[in-house]
Coordinates of C-alpha atoms in Angstrom, one line a residue:
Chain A
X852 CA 211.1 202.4 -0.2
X853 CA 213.6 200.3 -1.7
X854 CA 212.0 196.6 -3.1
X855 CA 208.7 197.8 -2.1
X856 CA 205.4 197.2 -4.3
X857 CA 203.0 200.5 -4.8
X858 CA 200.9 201.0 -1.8
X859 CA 197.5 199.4 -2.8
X860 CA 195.7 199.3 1.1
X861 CA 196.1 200.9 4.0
X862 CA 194.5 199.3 7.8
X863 CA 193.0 201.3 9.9
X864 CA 192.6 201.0 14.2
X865 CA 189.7 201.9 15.3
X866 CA 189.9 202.7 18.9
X867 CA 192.4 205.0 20.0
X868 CA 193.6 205.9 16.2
X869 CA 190.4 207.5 14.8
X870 CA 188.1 208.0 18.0
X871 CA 188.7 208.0 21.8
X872 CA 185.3 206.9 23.1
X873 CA 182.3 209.3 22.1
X874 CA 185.6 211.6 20.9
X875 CA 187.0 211.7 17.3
X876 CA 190.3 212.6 16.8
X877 CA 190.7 216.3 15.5
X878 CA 190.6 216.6 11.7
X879 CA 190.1 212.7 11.5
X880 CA 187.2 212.6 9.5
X881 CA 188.3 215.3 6.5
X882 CA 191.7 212.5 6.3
X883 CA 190.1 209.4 6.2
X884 CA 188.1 211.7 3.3
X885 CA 191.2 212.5 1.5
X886 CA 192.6 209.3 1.8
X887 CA 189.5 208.1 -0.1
X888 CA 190.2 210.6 -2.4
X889 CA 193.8 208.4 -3.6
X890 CA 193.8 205.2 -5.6
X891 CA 194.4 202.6 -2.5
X892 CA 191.6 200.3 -0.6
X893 CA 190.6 201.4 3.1
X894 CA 190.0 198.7 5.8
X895 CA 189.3 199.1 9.5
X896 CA 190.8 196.3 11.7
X897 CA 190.0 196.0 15.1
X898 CA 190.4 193.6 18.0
X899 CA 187.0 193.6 19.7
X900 CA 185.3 190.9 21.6
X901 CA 182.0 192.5 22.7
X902 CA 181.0 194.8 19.8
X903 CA 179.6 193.5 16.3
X904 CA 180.5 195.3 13.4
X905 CA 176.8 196.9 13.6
X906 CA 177.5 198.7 16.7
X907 CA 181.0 199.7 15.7
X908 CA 179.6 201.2 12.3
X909 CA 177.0 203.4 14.2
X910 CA 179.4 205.0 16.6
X911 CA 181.3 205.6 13.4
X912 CA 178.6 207.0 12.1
X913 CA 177.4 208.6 14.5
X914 CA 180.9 210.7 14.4
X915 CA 181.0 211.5 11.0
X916 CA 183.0 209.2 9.3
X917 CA 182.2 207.7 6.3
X918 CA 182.8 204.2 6.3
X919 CA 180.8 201.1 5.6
X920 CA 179.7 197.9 7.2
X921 CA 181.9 195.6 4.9
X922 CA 185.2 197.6 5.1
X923 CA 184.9 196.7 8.8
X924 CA 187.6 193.5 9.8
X925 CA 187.4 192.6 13.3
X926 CA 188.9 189.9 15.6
X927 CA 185.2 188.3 15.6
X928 CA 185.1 188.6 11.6
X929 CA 188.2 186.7 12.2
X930 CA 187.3 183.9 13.8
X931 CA 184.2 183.4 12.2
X932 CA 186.4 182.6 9.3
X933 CA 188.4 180.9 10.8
X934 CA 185.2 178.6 11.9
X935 CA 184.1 178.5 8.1
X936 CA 187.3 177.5 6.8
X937 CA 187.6 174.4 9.0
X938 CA 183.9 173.8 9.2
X939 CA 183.8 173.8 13.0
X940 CA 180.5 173.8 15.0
X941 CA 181.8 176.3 18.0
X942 CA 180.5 176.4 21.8
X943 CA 180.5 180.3 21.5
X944 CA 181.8 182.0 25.3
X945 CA 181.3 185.9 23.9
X946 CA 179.0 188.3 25.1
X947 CA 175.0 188.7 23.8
X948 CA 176.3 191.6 21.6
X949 CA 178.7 189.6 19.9
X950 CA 176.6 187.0 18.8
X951 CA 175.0 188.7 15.7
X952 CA 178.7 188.6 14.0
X953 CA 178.1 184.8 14.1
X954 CA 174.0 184.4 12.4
X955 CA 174.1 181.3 10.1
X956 CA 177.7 179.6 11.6
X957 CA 176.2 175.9 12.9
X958 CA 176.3 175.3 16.8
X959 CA 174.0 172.2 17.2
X960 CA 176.8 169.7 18.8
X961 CA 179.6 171.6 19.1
X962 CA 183.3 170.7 18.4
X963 CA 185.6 173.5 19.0
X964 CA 185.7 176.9 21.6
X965 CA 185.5 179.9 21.1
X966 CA 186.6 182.4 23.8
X967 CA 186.4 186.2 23.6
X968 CA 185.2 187.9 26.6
X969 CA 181.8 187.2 28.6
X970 CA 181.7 188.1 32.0
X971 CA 178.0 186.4 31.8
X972 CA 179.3 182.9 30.2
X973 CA 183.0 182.8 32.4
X974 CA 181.5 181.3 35.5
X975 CA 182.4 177.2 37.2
X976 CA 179.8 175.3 34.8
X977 CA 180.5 176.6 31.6
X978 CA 184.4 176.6 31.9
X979 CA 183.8 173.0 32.7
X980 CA 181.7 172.5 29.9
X981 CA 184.3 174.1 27.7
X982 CA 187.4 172.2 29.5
X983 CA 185.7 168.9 28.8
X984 CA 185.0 169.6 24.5
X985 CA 189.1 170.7 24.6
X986 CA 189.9 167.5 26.4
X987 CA 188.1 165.6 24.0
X988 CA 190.1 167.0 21.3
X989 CA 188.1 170.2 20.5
X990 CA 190.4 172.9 19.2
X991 CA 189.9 176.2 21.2
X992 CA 190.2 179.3 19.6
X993 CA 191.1 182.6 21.3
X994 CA 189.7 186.1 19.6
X995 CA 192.2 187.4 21.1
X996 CA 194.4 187.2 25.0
X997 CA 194.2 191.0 26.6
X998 CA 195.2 190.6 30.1
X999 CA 192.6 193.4 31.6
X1000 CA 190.4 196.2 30.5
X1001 CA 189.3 199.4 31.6
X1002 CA 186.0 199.4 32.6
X1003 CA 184.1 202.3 34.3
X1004 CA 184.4 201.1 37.6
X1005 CA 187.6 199.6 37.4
X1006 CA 189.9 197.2 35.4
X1007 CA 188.5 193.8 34.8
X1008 CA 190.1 190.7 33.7
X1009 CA 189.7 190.0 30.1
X1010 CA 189.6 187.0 28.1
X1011 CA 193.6 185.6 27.9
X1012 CA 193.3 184.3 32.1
X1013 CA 190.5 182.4 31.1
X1014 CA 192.2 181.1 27.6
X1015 CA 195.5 180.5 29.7
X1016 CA 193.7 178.6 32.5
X1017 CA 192.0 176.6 29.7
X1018 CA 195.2 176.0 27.9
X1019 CA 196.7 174.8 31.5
X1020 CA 194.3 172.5 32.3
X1021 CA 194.3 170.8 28.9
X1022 CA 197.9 171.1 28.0
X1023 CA 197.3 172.5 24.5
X1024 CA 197.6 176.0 22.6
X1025 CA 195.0 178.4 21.8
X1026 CA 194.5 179.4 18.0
X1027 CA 194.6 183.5 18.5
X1028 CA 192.5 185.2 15.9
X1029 CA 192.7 189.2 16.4
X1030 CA 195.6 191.3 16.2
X1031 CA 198.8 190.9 16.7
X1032 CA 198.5 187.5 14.9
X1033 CA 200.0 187.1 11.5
X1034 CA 196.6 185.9 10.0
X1035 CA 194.5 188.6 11.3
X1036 CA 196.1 190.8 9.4
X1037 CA 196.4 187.9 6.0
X1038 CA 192.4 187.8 6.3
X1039 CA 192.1 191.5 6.6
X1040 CA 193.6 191.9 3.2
X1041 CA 192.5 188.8 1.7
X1042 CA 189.4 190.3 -0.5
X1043 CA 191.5 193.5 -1.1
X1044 CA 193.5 191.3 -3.0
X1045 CA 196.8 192.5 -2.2
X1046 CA 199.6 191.1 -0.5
X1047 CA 201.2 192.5 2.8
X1048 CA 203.5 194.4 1.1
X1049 CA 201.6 196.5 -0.6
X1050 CA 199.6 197.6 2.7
X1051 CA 199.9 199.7 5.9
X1052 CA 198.8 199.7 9.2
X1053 CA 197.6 202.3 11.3
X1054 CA 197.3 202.1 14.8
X1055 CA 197.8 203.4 19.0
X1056 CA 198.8 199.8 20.1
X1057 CA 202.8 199.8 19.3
X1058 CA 202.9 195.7 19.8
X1059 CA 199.5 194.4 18.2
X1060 CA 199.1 196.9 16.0
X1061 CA 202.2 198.5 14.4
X1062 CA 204.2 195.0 15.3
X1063 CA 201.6 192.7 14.5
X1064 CA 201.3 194.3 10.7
X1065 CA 205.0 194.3 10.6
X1066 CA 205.7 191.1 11.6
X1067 CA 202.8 190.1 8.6
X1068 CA 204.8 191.9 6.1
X1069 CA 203.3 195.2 6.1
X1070 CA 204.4 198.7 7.3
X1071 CA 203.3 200.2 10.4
X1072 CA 202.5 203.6 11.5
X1073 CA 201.6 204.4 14.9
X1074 CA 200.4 207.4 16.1
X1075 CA 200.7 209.0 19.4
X1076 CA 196.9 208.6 20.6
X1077 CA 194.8 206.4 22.4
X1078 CA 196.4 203.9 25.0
X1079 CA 199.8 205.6 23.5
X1080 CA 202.6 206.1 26.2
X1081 CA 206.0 207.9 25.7
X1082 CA 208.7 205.2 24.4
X1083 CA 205.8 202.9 22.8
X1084 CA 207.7 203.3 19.8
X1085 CA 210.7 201.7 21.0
X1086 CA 209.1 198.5 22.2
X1087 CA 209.5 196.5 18.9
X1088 CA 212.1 195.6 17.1
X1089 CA 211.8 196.4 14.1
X1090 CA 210.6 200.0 15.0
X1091 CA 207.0 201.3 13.4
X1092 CA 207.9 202.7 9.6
X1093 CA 206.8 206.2 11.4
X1094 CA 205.6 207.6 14.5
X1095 CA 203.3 210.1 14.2
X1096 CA 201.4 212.7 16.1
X1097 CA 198.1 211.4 15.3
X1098 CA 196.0 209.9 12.3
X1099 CA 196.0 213.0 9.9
X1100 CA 199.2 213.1 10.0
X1101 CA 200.1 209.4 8.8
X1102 CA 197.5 210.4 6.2
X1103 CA 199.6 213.2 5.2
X1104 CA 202.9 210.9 5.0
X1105 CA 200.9 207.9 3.1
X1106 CA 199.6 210.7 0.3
X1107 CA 203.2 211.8 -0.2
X1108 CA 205.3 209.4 0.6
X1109 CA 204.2 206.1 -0.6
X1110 CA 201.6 206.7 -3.1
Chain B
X949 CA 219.2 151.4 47.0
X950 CA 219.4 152.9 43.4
X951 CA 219.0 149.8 41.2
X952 CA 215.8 149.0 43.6
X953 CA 212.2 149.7 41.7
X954 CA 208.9 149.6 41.5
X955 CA 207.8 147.0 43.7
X956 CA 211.2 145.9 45.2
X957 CA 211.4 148.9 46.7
X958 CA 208.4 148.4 49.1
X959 CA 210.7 145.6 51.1
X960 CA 212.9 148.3 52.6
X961 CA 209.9 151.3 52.9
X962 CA 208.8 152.6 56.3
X963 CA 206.2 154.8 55.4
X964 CA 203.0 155.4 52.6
X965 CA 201.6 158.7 51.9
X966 CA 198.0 158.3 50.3
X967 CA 196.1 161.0 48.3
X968 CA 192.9 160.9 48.5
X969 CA 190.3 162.0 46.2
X970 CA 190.6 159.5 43.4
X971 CA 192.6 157.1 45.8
X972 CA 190.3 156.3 48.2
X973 CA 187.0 157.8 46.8
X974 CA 185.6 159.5 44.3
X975 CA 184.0 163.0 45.2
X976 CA 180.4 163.9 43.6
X977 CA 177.2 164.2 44.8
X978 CA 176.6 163.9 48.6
X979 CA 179.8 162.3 50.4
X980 CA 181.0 160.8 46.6
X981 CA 181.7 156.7 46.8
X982 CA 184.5 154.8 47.8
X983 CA 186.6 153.4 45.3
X984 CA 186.1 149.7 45.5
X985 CA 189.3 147.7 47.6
X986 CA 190.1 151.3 49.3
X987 CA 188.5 151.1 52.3
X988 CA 190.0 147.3 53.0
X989 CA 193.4 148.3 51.9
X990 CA 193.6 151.1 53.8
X991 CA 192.9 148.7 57.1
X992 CA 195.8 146.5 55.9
X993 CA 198.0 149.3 55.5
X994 CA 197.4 150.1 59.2
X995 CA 197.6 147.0 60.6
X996 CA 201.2 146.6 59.0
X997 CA 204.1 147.6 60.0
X998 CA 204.4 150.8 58.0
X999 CA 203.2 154.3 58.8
X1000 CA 200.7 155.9 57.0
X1001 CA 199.4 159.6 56.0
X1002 CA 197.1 160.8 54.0
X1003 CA 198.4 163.9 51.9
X1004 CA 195.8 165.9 50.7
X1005 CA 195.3 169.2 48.3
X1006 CA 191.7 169.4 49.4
X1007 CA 190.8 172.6 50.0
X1008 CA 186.6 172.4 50.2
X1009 CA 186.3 171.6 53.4
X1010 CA 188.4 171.6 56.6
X1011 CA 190.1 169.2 57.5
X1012 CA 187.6 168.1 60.3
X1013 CA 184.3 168.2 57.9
X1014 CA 186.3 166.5 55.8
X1015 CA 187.6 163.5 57.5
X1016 CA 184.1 163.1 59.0
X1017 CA 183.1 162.4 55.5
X1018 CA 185.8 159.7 54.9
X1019 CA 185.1 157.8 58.6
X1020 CA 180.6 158.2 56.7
X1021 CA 182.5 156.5 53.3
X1022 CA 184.0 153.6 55.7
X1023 CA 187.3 154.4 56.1
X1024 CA 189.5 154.1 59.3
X1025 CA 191.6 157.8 59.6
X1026 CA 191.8 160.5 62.1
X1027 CA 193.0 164.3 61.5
X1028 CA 196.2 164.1 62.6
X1029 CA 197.2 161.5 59.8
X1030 CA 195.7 164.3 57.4
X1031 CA 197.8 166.8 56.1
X1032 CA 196.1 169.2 53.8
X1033 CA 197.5 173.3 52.4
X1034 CA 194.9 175.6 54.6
X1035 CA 197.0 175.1 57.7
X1036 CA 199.8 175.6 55.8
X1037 CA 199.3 178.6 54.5
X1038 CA 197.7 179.7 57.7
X1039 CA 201.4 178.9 59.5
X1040 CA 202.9 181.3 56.4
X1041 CA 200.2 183.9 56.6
X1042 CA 201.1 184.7 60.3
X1043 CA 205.0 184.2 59.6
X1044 CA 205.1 186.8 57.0
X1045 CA 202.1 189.1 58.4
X1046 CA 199.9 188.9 55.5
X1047 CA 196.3 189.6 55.7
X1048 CA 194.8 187.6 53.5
X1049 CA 191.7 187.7 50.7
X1050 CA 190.3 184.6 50.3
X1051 CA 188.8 183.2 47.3
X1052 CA 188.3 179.9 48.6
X1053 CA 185.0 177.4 48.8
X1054 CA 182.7 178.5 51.9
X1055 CA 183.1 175.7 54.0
X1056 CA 186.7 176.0 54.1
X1057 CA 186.2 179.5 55.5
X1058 CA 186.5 178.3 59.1
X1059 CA 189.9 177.3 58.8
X1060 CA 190.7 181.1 58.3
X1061 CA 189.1 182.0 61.3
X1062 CA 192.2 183.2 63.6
X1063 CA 193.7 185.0 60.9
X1064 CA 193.5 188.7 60.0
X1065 CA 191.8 189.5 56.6
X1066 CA 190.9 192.9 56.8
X1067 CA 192.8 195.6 54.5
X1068 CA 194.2 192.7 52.2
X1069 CA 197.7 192.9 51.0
X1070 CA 197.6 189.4 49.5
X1071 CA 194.9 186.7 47.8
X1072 CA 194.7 183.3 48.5
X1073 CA 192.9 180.7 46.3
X1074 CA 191.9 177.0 46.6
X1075 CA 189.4 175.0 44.7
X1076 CA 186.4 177.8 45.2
X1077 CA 184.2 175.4 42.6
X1078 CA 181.3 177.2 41.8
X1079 CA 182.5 180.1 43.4
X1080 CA 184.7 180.5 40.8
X1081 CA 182.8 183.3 39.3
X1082 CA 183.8 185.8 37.0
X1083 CA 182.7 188.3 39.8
X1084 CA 185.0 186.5 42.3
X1085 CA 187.7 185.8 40.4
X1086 CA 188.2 189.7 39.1
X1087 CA 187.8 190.8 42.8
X1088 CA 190.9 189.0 43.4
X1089 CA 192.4 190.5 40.3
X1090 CA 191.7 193.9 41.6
X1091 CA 193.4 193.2 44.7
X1092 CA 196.3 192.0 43.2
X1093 CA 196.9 194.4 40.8
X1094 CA 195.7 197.4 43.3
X1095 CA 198.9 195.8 45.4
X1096 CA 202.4 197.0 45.0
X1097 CA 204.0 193.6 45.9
X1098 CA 201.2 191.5 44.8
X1099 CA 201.9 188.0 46.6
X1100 CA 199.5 185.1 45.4
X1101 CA 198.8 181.9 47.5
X1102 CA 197.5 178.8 45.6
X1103 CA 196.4 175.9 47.2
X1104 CA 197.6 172.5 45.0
X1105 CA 198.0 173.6 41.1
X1106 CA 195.9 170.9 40.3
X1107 CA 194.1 171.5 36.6
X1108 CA 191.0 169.2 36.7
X1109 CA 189.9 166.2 39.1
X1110 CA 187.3 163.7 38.5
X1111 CA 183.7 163.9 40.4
X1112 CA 181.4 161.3 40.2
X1113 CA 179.8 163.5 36.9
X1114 CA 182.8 164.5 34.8
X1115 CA 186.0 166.1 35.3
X1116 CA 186.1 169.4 36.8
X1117 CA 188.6 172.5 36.7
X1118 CA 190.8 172.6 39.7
X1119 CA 192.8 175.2 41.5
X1120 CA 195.3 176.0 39.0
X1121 CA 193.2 176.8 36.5
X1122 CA 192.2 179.9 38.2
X1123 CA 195.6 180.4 39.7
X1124 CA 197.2 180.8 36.1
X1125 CA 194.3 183.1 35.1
X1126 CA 195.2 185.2 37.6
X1127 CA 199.0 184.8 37.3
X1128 CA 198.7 186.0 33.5
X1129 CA 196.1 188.8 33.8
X1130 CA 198.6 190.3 36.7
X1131 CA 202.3 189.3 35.1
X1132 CA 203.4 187.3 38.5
X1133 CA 203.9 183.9 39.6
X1134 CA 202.2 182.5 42.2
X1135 CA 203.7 180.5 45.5
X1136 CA 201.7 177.2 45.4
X1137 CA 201.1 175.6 48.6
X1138 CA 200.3 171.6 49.1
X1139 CA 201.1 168.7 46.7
X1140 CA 203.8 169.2 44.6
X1141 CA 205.6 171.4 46.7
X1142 CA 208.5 169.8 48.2
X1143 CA 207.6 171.7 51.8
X1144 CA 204.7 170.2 51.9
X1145 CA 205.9 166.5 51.2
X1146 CA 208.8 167.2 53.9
X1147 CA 206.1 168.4 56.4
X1148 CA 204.5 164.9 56.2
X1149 CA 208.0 162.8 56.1
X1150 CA 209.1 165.0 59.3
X1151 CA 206.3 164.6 60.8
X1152 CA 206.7 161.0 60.6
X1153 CA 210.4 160.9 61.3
X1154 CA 211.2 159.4 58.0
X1155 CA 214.2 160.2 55.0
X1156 CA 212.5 160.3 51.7
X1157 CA 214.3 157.3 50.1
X1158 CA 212.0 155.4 53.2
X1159 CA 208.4 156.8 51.7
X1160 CA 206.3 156.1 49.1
X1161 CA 203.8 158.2 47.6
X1162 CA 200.5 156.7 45.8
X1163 CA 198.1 159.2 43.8
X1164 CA 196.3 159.6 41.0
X1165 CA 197.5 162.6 39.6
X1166 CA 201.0 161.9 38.2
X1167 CA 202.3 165.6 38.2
X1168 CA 201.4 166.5 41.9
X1169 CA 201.6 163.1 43.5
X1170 CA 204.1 161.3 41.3
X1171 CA 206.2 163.7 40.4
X1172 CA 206.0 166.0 43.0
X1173 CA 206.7 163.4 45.4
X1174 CA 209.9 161.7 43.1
X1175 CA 211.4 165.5 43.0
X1176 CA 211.7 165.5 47.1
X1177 CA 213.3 162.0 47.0
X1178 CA 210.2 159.6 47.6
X1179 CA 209.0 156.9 45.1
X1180 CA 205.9 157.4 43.7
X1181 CA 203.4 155.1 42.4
X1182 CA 200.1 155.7 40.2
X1183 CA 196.8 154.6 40.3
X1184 CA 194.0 154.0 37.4
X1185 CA 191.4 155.7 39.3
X1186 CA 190.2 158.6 39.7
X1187 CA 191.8 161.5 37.5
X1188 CA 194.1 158.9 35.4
X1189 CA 194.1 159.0 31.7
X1190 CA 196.2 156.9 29.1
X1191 CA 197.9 159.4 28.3
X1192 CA 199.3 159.3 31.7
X1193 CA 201.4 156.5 30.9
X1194 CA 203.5 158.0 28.4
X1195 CA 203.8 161.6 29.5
X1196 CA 206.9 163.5 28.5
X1197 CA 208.4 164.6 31.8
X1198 CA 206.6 162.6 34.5
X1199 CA 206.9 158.6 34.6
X1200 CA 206.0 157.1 37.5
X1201 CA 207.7 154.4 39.5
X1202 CA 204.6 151.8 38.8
X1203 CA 201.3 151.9 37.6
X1204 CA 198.8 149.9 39.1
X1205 CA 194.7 149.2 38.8
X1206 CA 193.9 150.8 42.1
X1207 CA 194.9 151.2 45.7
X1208 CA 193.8 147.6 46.7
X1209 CA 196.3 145.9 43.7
X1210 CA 199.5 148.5 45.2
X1211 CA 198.6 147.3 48.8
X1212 CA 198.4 143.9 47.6
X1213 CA 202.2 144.4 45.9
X1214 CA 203.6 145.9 48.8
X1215 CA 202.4 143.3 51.7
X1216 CA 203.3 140.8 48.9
X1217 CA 206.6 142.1 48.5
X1218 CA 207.5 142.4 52.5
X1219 CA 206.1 138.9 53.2
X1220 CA 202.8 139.9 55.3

């Protein structure tokens, strides 16, 4: 580890990397335990639209690990602080359960969109509504531009079609808050206070996660659960730091190797 | 022929193509309101020498319902001087065999009527307004990505045109939604297409160097029509913004207030 600062925080995926649904990963909890154990901050990062960090603690919980409210960064901390930071009053398109993430931001007149996913909100009027505020010069601010998700009857589109149409319609760009974006990962570690390279990543998603906190200055680990397909690994350039079997094991390798 | 512009040009034309929403009228509540001039110029353009078509990416009604609204709003025009995408893509549906799932505004349903939708193997989408739901819009999606050629129809690309309460999101809006969610690119059908334009000159017998298109929307009118050959002019009605004026790939061959002021210049210019 040649030219790199002592490990001072390591990020942690949520989906996929510590739990699969109602499912934690085998011997997930008793690592995250040991990792506690070592002299190095612990954040979970996660790009969620639809879930406040309320509802992500008490899954969490509810499988055992032990983790609190304020080590949770998501891509709707995110982009509340992106909101405070330039004072904006948003129009916010995210689901009812997302909503509690943003108590005390100021919506009365808004100037600026925020898009994360809400099947309830994504219909003709509201689009409109939204389309007219980014045509008057209202900056519109993505949580983050999945494609699709899996839903139980199906996939469904997620928010980037609607953020691309947007972006189409009014010839501008969309300020992406969640992972992969450089920033995400900046604000993450921000009250850590560390800088990137003293931090790791650890994570299923070989582009947002693994790339994302590489491309930030960090190292990435990913580990072969969750969304993880065969060859993942080789879809970034530069390839994760390690590729690992699953989340104990990159505990393992952080503990002795860059402690 | 090169060196001649904007509105020299019109001495040596032989045939005007005319949009229509935000050319002739403006579309809102009820039939919408006619945009004022429009009407007369229209009946000057027919009573000149030059031949005239109206050129369309309406896809809300067909084209019958449609024109019946124009003839309510005043104007003189038939269907067969309308050319419009639905019967397009209805003429590329049954020429490649593809069954069709629409997600297009109800009352343009009928033009779909002789043509095979069941067990879809592709989507087509027009300006579906208000049904442009999330509900709608991911049943497409689930065709699409269900198919293993997924093929896309979009009628116009349009991103927003002006009703008589605000601007609203147009066609290919919902077209690149669907184009990013399912990695493809779609085939657009209509204005700015250059089949479609050449459907309209050929149906009129004309070369493009003799036509000139007038619109409101300077990508799909303008520029659509200037990358087939044809001039194309610009009016400051309907969808126009500023903006317009100094946009970095399209410029127009003129800009003028509004249909009545570009019929004016080109009677003017040909002496009648």
């Amino acid at each position: 580890m040649a030219g790199r600062r002592a490990l001072k925080a390591v990020l942690i995926d949520l989906s996929g990397t510590l739990h699969i649904e109602d499912t934690a990963v085998p011997g997930a909890q008793e690592a995250l335990n040991r990792l506690r154990q070592a002299s190095v901050a612990v954040k979970f990062v996660t790009n969620t639209t639809k879930e406040s960090k309320r509802i992500l603690l008490e899954r969490l919980q509810r499988l055992n690990f032990d983790l609190q409210e304020k080590e949770i960064f998501t891509s709707l901390s995110a982009a509340r602080s992106f909101l405070e930071q330039k004072q904006h009053r948003p129009l916010l398109l995210v689901e009812d359960s997302a909503l509690e993430d943003f108590t005390g931001i100021d919506t009365s007149e808004p100037n600026a969109v925020v898009i994360g996913l809400a099947p309830d909100h994504f219909n003709y009027q509201t689009l409109n509504k939204a389309f007219r505020m980014i045509l008057d010069g209202a900056p519109l601010i993505a949580i983050h531009k999945a494609r699709y998700y899996k839903r139980k009857d199906g996939l469904a589109l997620g928010p980037g079609p609607f953020v691309t149409g947007l972006e189409y319609a009014t010839d501008c760009k969309a300020t992406v808050v969640g992972k992969p974006e450089n920033t995400f990962f900046t604000q993450a570690l921000s009250d850590l206070g560390c800088s990137p390279s003293e931090a790791v990543m650890i994570g299923d998603d070989a582009r947002d996660d693994v790339g994302g906190a590489q491309n930030a200055g960090m190292l990435g680990i990913l580990v072969r659960t969750g969304k993880y397909r065969e060859g993942d690994e080789k879809k970034i350039n530069p390839p994760p730091h390690l590729t690992c079997t699953s989340f104990p094991e990159a505990v393992e390798h952080i503990l002795k190797n860059l402690l | 022929m090169a060196a001649v512009g904007w509105p020299g040009c019109a001495k040596s034309l032989k045939g005007v193509l005319l949009d229509m929403c935000g050319v002739l009228y403006d579309s809102g509540e009820g039939d919408g309101v006619a945009i004022a001039g429009s009407v007369e110029a229209v009946k000057r353009l027919k009573a000149s020498d030059l031949q005239l078509r109206f050129c369309t990416n309406e896809t809300q009604a067909t084209r019958e319902a449609f024109v019946a609204k124009l003839r309510r709003l005043g104007f003189d025009i038939s269907v067969s001087e309308v050319f419009s995408p639905a019967p397009a893509a209805i003429a590329i549906l049954k020429e490649r065999g593809l069954r069709p799932h629409l997600l297009v505004y109800d009352g343009l349903l009928p033009e779909f009527d002789s043509v095979d939708k069941t067990n879809a193997n592709c989507v087509v989408i027009g300006d579906a307004a208000e049904k442009f739901s999330y509900q709608n819009l991911n049943e497409a999606f689930r065709v699409l990505i269900g198919l293993e050629n997924p093929v896309l129809f979009s009628l116009g690309q349009g991103r927003y045109y002006k009703e008589t309460d605000g601007l609203k999101l147009d066609v290919g809006v919902y077209m690149k939604a669907l184009e990013y969610a399912c990695d493809l690119k779609a085939e657009v059908i209509g204005k700015p297409s250059p089949m479609f334009f050449q459907s309209v000159l050929s149906d009129m017998g004309l070369q493009p160097h003799e036509a000139l298109m007038i619109g409101d929307d300077l990508v799909n009118d303008v520029g659509g029509a200037q990358s087939c050959g044809m001039k194309g002019v610009q009016v400051r009605t309907g969808k126009y913004r500023l903006s317009d004026e100094k946009h970095p790939t399209v410029t127009a061959d003129g800009t003028v207030d509004n249909l009545a002021q570009a019929v004016d210049m080109i009677l003017n210019q040909r002496g009648q």
